[in-house]
Structure formats: structure tokens, C-alpha cells
XYZ file of C-alpha atoms in Angstrom:
467
model
C 58.189 285.787 -63.478
C 56.729 288.943 -64.670
C 58.297 291.895 -66.859
C 57.801 295.252 -67.689
C 55.417 293.995 -70.613
C 53.344 292.121 -67.814
C 52.762 295.409 -65.787
C 51.354 297.049 -68.923
C 49.367 294.032 -69.398
C 47.870 293.844 -66.154
C 47.284 297.885 -66.228
C 45.396 297.461 -69.777
C 43.605 294.307 -68.212
C 42.000 296.713 -65.967
C 40.883 298.967 -68.783
C 39.373 296.205 -70.736
C 38.440 293.733 -68.085
C 34.772 293.311 -69.097
C 35.279 294.028 -72.622
C 37.108 292.842 -75.818
C 40.281 294.332 -76.722
C 40.152 296.951 -79.362
C 42.073 296.219 -82.630
C 44.625 299.374 -81.662
C 45.803 297.742 -78.588
C 46.974 294.134 -80.121
C 50.286 293.282 -79.938
C 52.689 291.556 -82.580
C 54.896 287.888 -81.762
C 58.121 290.128 -80.573
C 56.352 291.383 -77.376
C 55.378 287.959 -76.305
C 58.634 286.683 -77.193
C 60.190 288.964 -74.542
C 57.687 288.626 -72.040
C 57.877 284.672 -72.138
C 61.481 284.604 -72.191
C 61.804 286.820 -68.828
C 58.633 284.785 -67.081
C 60.124 281.500 -67.478
C 63.760 282.265 -66.384
C 63.133 282.975 -62.533
C 63.757 281.738 -59.078
C 62.055 278.506 -59.550
C 64.467 277.442 -62.036
C 67.239 277.600 -59.511
C 65.320 274.726 -57.338
C 63.825 272.685 -60.133
C 67.067 271.786 -62.012
C 68.813 270.835 -58.681
C 65.732 268.633 -57.702
C 66.034 266.652 -61.040
C 69.522 265.562 -59.602
C 68.370 264.748 -56.477
C 65.711 262.362 -57.883
C 68.360 260.400 -59.763
C 67.085 261.187 -63.344
C 69.388 259.779 -66.135
C 71.056 262.307 -68.253
C 69.502 260.882 -71.686
C 66.051 260.792 -69.816
C 66.496 264.327 -68.903
C 67.208 266.078 -72.279
C 65.068 263.885 -74.079
C 62.149 264.373 -71.646
C 62.887 268.197 -71.589
C 62.683 268.286 -75.461
C 59.477 266.464 -75.694
C 57.866 268.066 -72.479
C 58.556 271.345 -73.368
C 57.318 271.060 -76.842
C 53.825 269.619 -75.610
C 53.669 272.703 -73.484
C 54.476 274.941 -76.408
C 51.827 273.204 -78.702
C 49.229 273.269 -75.559
C 49.743 277.448 -75.527
C 49.742 277.377 -79.257
C 46.739 275.324 -80.001
C 44.501 275.109 -76.875
C 45.155 278.500 -75.167
C 45.820 281.038 -77.875
C 42.788 280.322 -80.398
C 40.231 281.046 -77.280
C 41.968 283.994 -76.160
C 41.941 285.724 -80.036
C 38.506 284.745 -80.324
C 37.144 285.753 -77.367
C 39.705 288.590 -76.184
C 38.427 288.580 -72.448
C 40.323 288.008 -69.131
C 39.840 284.637 -67.784
C 38.179 286.009 -64.759
C 35.506 287.721 -67.064
C 35.055 284.304 -69.151
C 34.549 282.275 -65.940
C 31.976 284.512 -64.523
C 29.958 284.328 -67.801
C 30.299 280.512 -67.651
C 30.542 279.838 -64.218
C 28.854 282.552 -62.505
C 30.340 285.193 -59.695
C 30.217 282.849 -56.590
C 31.963 279.744 -58.413
C 34.645 282.459 -59.658
C 34.971 283.840 -56.084
C 36.110 280.291 -54.835
C 38.315 280.028 -57.799
C 39.781 283.484 -56.939
C 40.465 282.094 -53.278
C 42.293 278.951 -54.340
C 44.405 280.951 -57.006
C 45.300 283.480 -54.495
C 46.493 280.755 -51.900
C 48.576 278.863 -54.568
C 50.575 282.135 -55.223
C 50.998 282.843 -51.891
C 52.787 279.710 -51.625
C 54.668 280.025 -54.911
C 55.753 283.447 -53.638
C 56.697 282.155 -50.211
C 59.074 279.426 -51.895
C 60.790 282.265 -53.664
C 61.307 284.288 -50.465
C 62.969 281.138 -49.121
C 65.197 280.870 -52.073
C 66.282 284.366 -51.892
C 66.908 283.550 -47.971
C 69.306 280.665 -48.505
C 71.583 283.458 -50.053
C 71.001 286.072 -47.800
C 72.050 283.794 -44.979
C 75.513 282.884 -46.419
C 77.486 285.917 -44.784
C 75.869 284.891 -41.448
C 76.787 281.150 -41.633
C 73.038 280.455 -41.305
C 72.156 276.914 -41.065
C 70.387 275.782 -44.352
C 67.554 273.132 -44.429
C 67.924 269.732 -46.011
C 66.080 267.753 -48.630
C 63.754 266.093 -46.111
C 63.090 269.148 -43.990
C 59.343 270.404 -43.906
C 59.927 272.410 -40.633
C 62.312 275.444 -40.237
C 65.568 274.151 -38.371
C 66.568 277.331 -36.404
C 65.325 280.639 -35.027
C 67.808 282.327 -37.502
C 66.233 280.790 -40.505
C 62.711 282.231 -39.264
C 64.150 285.580 -38.649
C 65.725 285.996 -42.010
C 62.957 284.686 -43.929
C 60.728 286.977 -42.278
C 62.619 290.266 -42.796
C 63.068 289.052 -46.602
C 59.295 288.732 -46.659
C 58.715 291.967 -45.205
C 61.202 293.956 -47.470
C 59.623 292.295 -50.401
C 55.842 292.940 -49.439
C 56.948 296.650 -48.689
C 58.235 297.033 -52.118
C 55.121 295.244 -53.602
C 53.009 297.696 -51.879
C 54.770 301.104 -52.621
C 56.476 300.385 -56.058
C 55.251 297.910 -58.300
C 56.375 299.935 -60.959
C 59.790 300.408 -59.971
C 60.021 296.530 -59.436
C 58.723 295.402 -62.733
C 61.244 298.007 -64.282
C 64.004 296.178 -62.283
C 62.818 293.011 -63.285
C 63.086 293.944 -66.759
C 66.543 294.793 -66.708
C 67.831 292.078 -64.669
C 66.340 289.404 -66.412
C 68.952 289.386 -69.537
C 71.505 289.237 -66.767
C 70.013 286.138 -65.002
C 69.861 284.277 -68.436
C 73.463 284.917 -69.096
C 74.254 283.726 -65.238
C 72.648 280.610 -66.016
C 74.516 279.887 -69.168
C 77.855 280.937 -67.333
C 76.958 278.735 -64.422
C 76.648 275.892 -66.742
C 80.281 276.270 -68.646
C 82.035 277.133 -65.180
C 80.272 274.412 -63.472
C 81.381 271.920 -66.211
C 84.821 272.853 -66.155
C 85.091 272.466 -62.251
C 83.845 269.020 -62.901
C 86.825 268.301 -65.265
C 84.825 268.730 -68.748
C 87.556 269.199 -71.246
C 85.937 267.821 -74.368
C 83.252 266.224 -76.100
C 83.981 262.880 -75.018
C 84.461 263.938 -71.254
C 80.984 266.021 -71.293
C 79.303 262.802 -72.193
C 81.065 260.966 -69.266
C 80.749 263.427 -66.963
C 77.125 264.010 -67.690
C 76.100 260.557 -67.380
C 78.358 259.480 -64.614
C 78.457 262.460 -62.256
C 75.663 264.829 -62.827
C 72.475 262.900 -64.075
C 73.676 259.437 -63.240
C 70.326 257.578 -62.594
C 70.774 257.272 -58.687
C 68.668 259.359 -56.358
C 69.803 260.795 -53.372
C 68.846 259.211 -49.868
C 64.988 259.547 -49.083
C 64.419 260.583 -52.887
C 62.275 258.833 -55.183
C 63.807 258.127 -58.523
C 62.541 260.081 -61.679
C 62.417 258.355 -65.240
C 61.774 260.044 -68.867
C 58.062 260.203 -68.283
C 58.437 262.323 -65.119
C 60.548 264.583 -67.158
C 58.029 264.787 -70.072
C 54.842 265.122 -67.901
C 56.899 268.047 -65.347
C 57.846 269.790 -68.050
C 54.742 269.765 -70.045
C 52.576 270.306 -66.857
C 54.562 272.579 -64.628
C 52.612 275.641 -66.078
C 49.308 273.272 -66.522
C 47.383 276.560 -64.968
C 48.717 278.565 -67.635
C 47.973 276.687 -70.552
C 45.279 274.009 -70.453
C 44.119 275.855 -67.178
C 43.537 278.898 -69.316
C 45.347 281.448 -66.849
C 47.240 283.033 -70.000
C 43.791 283.838 -71.829
C 44.289 287.288 -69.889
C 47.530 287.929 -71.510
C 47.193 286.252 -75.103
C 43.752 288.195 -75.684
C 46.376 290.937 -76.777
C 47.811 289.000 -79.684
C 47.141 289.778 -83.115
C 47.017 286.082 -84.175
C 46.605 282.869 -82.407
C 49.815 282.121 -83.752
C 51.704 284.355 -80.921
C 50.625 281.392 -78.656
C 53.731 279.768 -79.882
C 56.092 282.559 -78.729
C 56.105 280.959 -75.500
C 59.194 278.493 -76.890
C 61.462 281.231 -76.412
C 60.732 280.963 -72.670
C 60.470 277.534 -72.145
C 63.426 276.381 -73.954
C 65.547 279.288 -72.340
C 64.103 278.520 -68.841
C 62.919 275.019 -68.434
C 65.714 273.625 -70.634
C 69.009 275.635 -70.373
C 68.385 277.056 -67.105
C 67.269 273.646 -65.729
C 70.287 272.036 -67.005
C 72.527 274.306 -65.819
C 71.040 274.862 -62.327
C 71.401 270.846 -62.254
C 75.272 271.201 -62.842
C 75.595 273.603 -60.056
C 74.138 271.171 -57.726
C 76.258 268.666 -59.024
C 79.471 270.906 -58.127
C 78.162 271.395 -54.832
C 77.626 267.649 -54.225
C 81.093 266.915 -55.087
C 82.563 269.417 -52.967
C 80.356 268.708 -49.921
C 80.142 264.909 -50.027
C 77.256 263.377 -48.221
C 75.555 266.637 -47.698
C 71.843 266.743 -47.496
C 71.826 270.748 -47.500
C 69.607 271.885 -50.361
C 70.163 275.781 -50.436
C 69.987 277.190 -54.085
C 71.966 280.362 -52.648
C 74.770 278.215 -51.414
C 74.706 276.175 -54.740
C 75.165 279.257 -56.709
C 77.639 280.510 -54.416
C 79.810 277.244 -54.555
C 80.417 277.741 -58.233
C 79.898 281.274 -59.059
C 80.675 283.234 -55.993
C 79.088 286.499 -55.144
C 77.588 286.735 -58.468
C 75.795 283.476 -58.110
C 74.537 284.596 -54.727
C 73.253 287.972 -55.473
C 71.603 286.215 -59.055
C 69.874 283.943 -56.480
C 68.547 286.734 -54.496
C 67.385 288.876 -57.555
C 65.460 285.799 -59.013
C 63.722 284.996 -55.713
C 62.824 288.633 -55.530
C 61.859 289.375 -59.026
C 59.425 286.163 -59.030
C 58.122 286.629 -55.479
C 56.948 290.466 -55.970
C 54.387 289.974 -58.958
C 53.281 286.678 -57.820
C 52.224 288.877 -54.577
C 50.888 291.388 -57.019
C 48.803 288.560 -58.570
C 47.494 287.133 -55.366
C 46.373 290.464 -54.308
C 44.721 290.755 -57.664
C 42.764 287.237 -57.294
C 41.876 288.381 -53.604
C 40.236 292.060 -54.853
C 38.109 290.002 -56.517
C 36.268 288.666 -53.623
C 36.973 291.763 -51.364
C 36.556 294.558 -53.974
C 36.112 297.466 -51.125
C 39.098 296.732 -49.357
C 42.119 298.889 -50.233
C 44.998 297.365 -52.492
C 47.740 298.165 -50.093
C 45.797 296.388 -47.509
C 45.061 293.225 -49.641
C 48.921 293.436 -50.416
C 49.896 293.456 -46.656
C 47.764 290.563 -45.858
C 48.906 288.534 -48.883
C 52.751 289.160 -48.032
C 51.972 288.344 -44.209
C 50.650 284.923 -45.377
C 53.631 284.440 -47.821
C 56.267 285.447 -45.412
C 54.655 282.952 -42.744
C 54.665 280.157 -45.540
C 58.045 281.061 -46.336
C 59.253 279.574 -42.996
C 58.461 275.851 -43.849
C 61.425 274.542 -46.212
C 59.093 271.919 -47.477
C 57.859 274.826 -50.103
C 61.306 274.472 -51.265
C 62.235 270.772 -50.985
C 58.434 269.564 -52.481
C 58.442 272.525 -55.175
C 57.973 269.969 -57.881
C 54.879 268.599 -56.228
C 53.608 271.682 -55.236
C 53.780 273.115 -58.700
C 52.111 269.717 -59.939
C 49.216 270.601 -57.339
C 48.881 274.144 -58.088
C 48.407 273.055 -61.870
C 45.944 270.247 -61.205
C 43.602 272.498 -58.822
C 43.165 275.179 -61.642
C 43.035 272.918 -64.735
C 39.334 271.766 -64.504
C 38.385 275.274 -65.004
C 40.435 275.521 -68.336
C 38.697 272.406 -69.318
C 35.244 274.195 -68.779
C 36.505 276.981 -70.762
C 37.489 274.841 -73.677
C 34.534 272.645 -73.374
C 32.364 275.682 -73.558
C 33.884 277.383 -76.495
C 33.992 274.216 -78.615
C 31.196 271.692 -77.556
C 28.268 273.885 -76.891
C 26.638 274.045 -80.036
C 27.870 270.817 -81.383
C 26.921 268.850 -78.218
C 23.464 271.120 -77.867
C 23.811 273.095 -74.720
C 23.784 276.863 -74.260
C 27.234 278.693 -74.017
C 27.990 280.882 -71.354
C 25.449 279.181 -69.066
C 25.486 281.600 -65.860
C 25.096 284.538 -68.245
C 22.400 282.578 -70.356
C 20.440 281.912 -67.413
C 21.014 285.134 -65.683
C 22.346 283.281 -62.476
C 25.269 283.965 -60.377
C 25.933 280.077 -59.947
C 26.597 277.439 -62.416
C 26.347 273.698 -61.182
C 28.083 272.293 -64.522
C 31.252 274.250 -63.634
C 31.084 273.772 -60.118
C 30.759 269.966 -60.519
C 33.287 269.724 -63.301
C 35.606 271.305 -61.050
C 35.024 269.355 -57.689
C 34.251 265.890 -59.337
C 37.605 265.899 -61.448
C 39.456 266.762 -58.291
C 37.906 264.021 -56.382
C 38.702 261.624 -59.574
C 42.148 262.378 -59.556
C 42.341 262.271 -55.822
C 41.116 258.803 -56.112
C 43.685 257.803 -58.695
C 46.422 259.079 -56.483
C 45.204 257.539 -53.468
C 43.413 254.065 -54.633
C 45.959 253.063 -57.576
C 48.901 255.052 -56.402
C 49.183 257.135 -59.542
C 51.784 259.962 -58.950
C 50.599 263.615 -58.713
C 52.681 264.605 -61.954
C 50.506 262.216 -64.421
C 47.033 263.164 -63.057
C 46.567 266.087 -64.938
C 46.022 264.560 -68.368
C 43.203 262.070 -67.473
C 41.716 264.809 -65.272
C 41.595 267.357 -67.985
C 39.726 264.925 -70.364
C 37.161 264.022 -67.440
C 36.451 267.746 -66.551
C 35.608 268.184 -70.180
C 33.167 265.180 -70.179
C 31.172 266.043 -66.863
C 31.017 269.799 -67.923
C 29.213 268.567 -71.310
C 26.972 265.995 -69.698
C 26.051 268.338 -66.920
C 25.420 271.158 -69.296
C 23.272 269.347 -71.570
C 21.113 268.472 -68.733
C 21.079 271.994 -66.864
C 21.368 274.457 -70.256
C 19.751 272.560 -73.145
C 19.829 274.040 -76.233
C 16.362 274.196 -77.178
C 14.828 274.301 -80.845
C 13.848 278.125 -80.610
C 17.391 278.854 -79.501
C 18.868 276.642 -82.147
C 16.782 278.062 -84.859
């Protein structure tokens, strides 16, 4: 998910963590085009595309849903995140500290770190499905939550240990490696789609539409899987990176942009990774299912190997590796905010251990769509808090950056917005059966409303301040 530019940005974030970015350090659109193109063509793409097939989405719903959902995601980055990032030019964590206070931010960092651990764990598991091919390792199935064999556990733990060791000793080399391999992975996805279509008997435009509608995305879910509609695709494509755009995590990156319009540069990433790559990996899974009729195995490594041979398996290993490493690094950064006196290597080792243990459970891969939605949902309310504080403080009559203005380490408006929004979303899910993919949109508006109401009570804008 992270490239050489991200490493540079992380380094500079440390330099300007609590001060606005100087004009000399600002970057143009080209820098963000390259970064986002690499970040959104990663190991997760080998899982998400096949899961759409497993959930029985139709071809028309998939294509139209991805076009619309990714457009909404681009607009969210460009119109919501980027304007605040370029106006404030501060990291997400420092802005939250000024608004919510250090104590609330510590809890936010803990949740963020745990989510990063689980995401990295799913990518270690993805790489393990390719590593296990030469050893004829029994792979997990779509409905597995627990590891099937000791061999799976050993493979995952070994992969986790190697990836953690590299993250501890040589993150700079890993980021350079990822930067070199990213264009190759994009080409592999394109090649996979072309080769896969040929193996499915596509030889003309007419047969392409026929195979797409009747073989690949035929509208029939696999046993034990729910059926996805166009609305599932739209909302997943829009909110799979909810934590980054309306959750405001990308404030830390986009604060380096010369103009807020750089937020639209993400289109290069989402339409390569979240359109082309998802469709291509779906084709790979269709080839696998055709060759293994009735199989419930769900192993991205074997799926890629079925169509592309060794190159496909190696690509899965690299994709999982280059996604897990920076994700472990990000988790370490989040935890360092809570334990600043603990050495970096110890934090990274602990994160790697948690990640490797989590990776042993296939549910992280099989339920990746739900996990990604949950990850965004947990962090989304704080993005709404930042949005409301930026746009509505003066208009609605309350002090901006309540924790800073009141010289407090704790902000009730921010905490209540976070907790009550999640309770509201939980209620929609349990009482009314609203699926997790659809909770982010109403939840965001609820978080904004709660923050504005409680802030007016807690931090009223007095006449003296107003004058």
C-alpha cells in the first residue's frame, strides 16, 4: 500500500508534526498521482475481486457500481479531505489533539493500531497462500474462521516473522522494493485479466459479454455467501477507504499538496486498483472455479497460480508483503503516540507478533470486505468531528479546537460524537438489519450533528470572543 513517496512523507511528518508545512516542501499533482497509483494496487485487490464473484454480483452491477462508487470516493477526497488538509497543513493526529485532547487521541491511536494489525495480518495470510503451494499446503475455504492445519499456522508465523524482521531492520529498503515492484504488479493484473479471459473462451466482443454475464459475474452467490447488489458495490467502492477520506487519515499526506485539487489525484489509484485490478482478480477466480468445480477453497496464491503460473504466485507474495510491511509500520507509529518512551524496534516487534497471530485465522481474509467496512466505520466519526470543527464552529456559535482553547486534555464533544455514533450504527445493524457497508453514510451525519450540538453546550462562542 505504501511507496517510496510515503516513506519520505512519513519522515517529513516527523519534522513538521506539530507545525504547518512550509511552502518550500509543498508538492504538485504528479507526486500524488504516483503515490496513490501504488497504494491502491496492493495485496487486498487479490481478495476483494474474487469475493465479489463469490457473493454473486452480476456483471452489469459490478461495472456500473465500481464506476459510481469510485467516483464518489474521488469526490470525497477532493472536496472533503483535501480542502481541510491544505488549509490547516497539520497531521491528522495533531489536529485531533487540538480538537479532542490528548486522552481521546490515545484511544483513537489504539483502535487505529489494532485495525492496522488485523489488516496487515490478512495480507500475511494472503502471501502464505502462495508460499504454501510447493508444499501442497491445505488451504482455507470460504467459510473457515479457524486454521485448518498446523502447517497453515507454521507457514503464517514464519511469513510474519520474516516480514516483521524486515520492518524492524530495513523499512527504507522495503519501501524502495515496493516502489520498483508496483508497476510490475499493475501489469500482472492486466495480464491476468487478458489471459484469464482467453482461458474462459473469450475470442470476441460478443463472447466477452456472454462470458462476463454467464460465467464470471453470473449473479449467483457461492454456497454460504450472501448476494451482492449494485448498492453493495457502490457503497463498498466508496467507503472501503472511508478512514482515509471522510475519516480524514489522509490529512497527513495531502497537507503537502500545493493545491486542494491534488485530492482528485487519487483517481489514478482507485480506477487502477479498485476497478481494473478488482475486475482482473475476479476473472482469475472464475478460471479457478471452472478448473476446480465445487471447490470451496479460497486462496489468492492458488487462484493466481492457476492462470499465471509462478509469476502469479510470486506477485501474490510480493503484493501481500509490500502491503503488510508499511501497515505494520503505520501501526507502530500509532502505538508510539501512546508509548513514546518505548524504542521503535520494540514497538514494531510487538505489532509484528500481534499481526502474525491474527494472520493465523482465515476469517481475516474470508471476511475482508466486512473488516474493511468495520475499520472505516470505527474511525469515521473522528473525521466528521474534524469536518464539523473546521466548517461549523463560527457559523454555529462554538469555539473551534475545543481542547486547545479550553487548555484541556479531554473533549466531551469529540468523545461523545465518536461513541454515540458507533452506538447508533450498531443499533441500525442489530435492530433494523442494516448491513455494515451502508452504515458509514448515516453515521457520518450523526457524528457531525452530535459534535455541533454538544460543542455549543460545552464551548459556546461568547460575545467577547465573537467580537
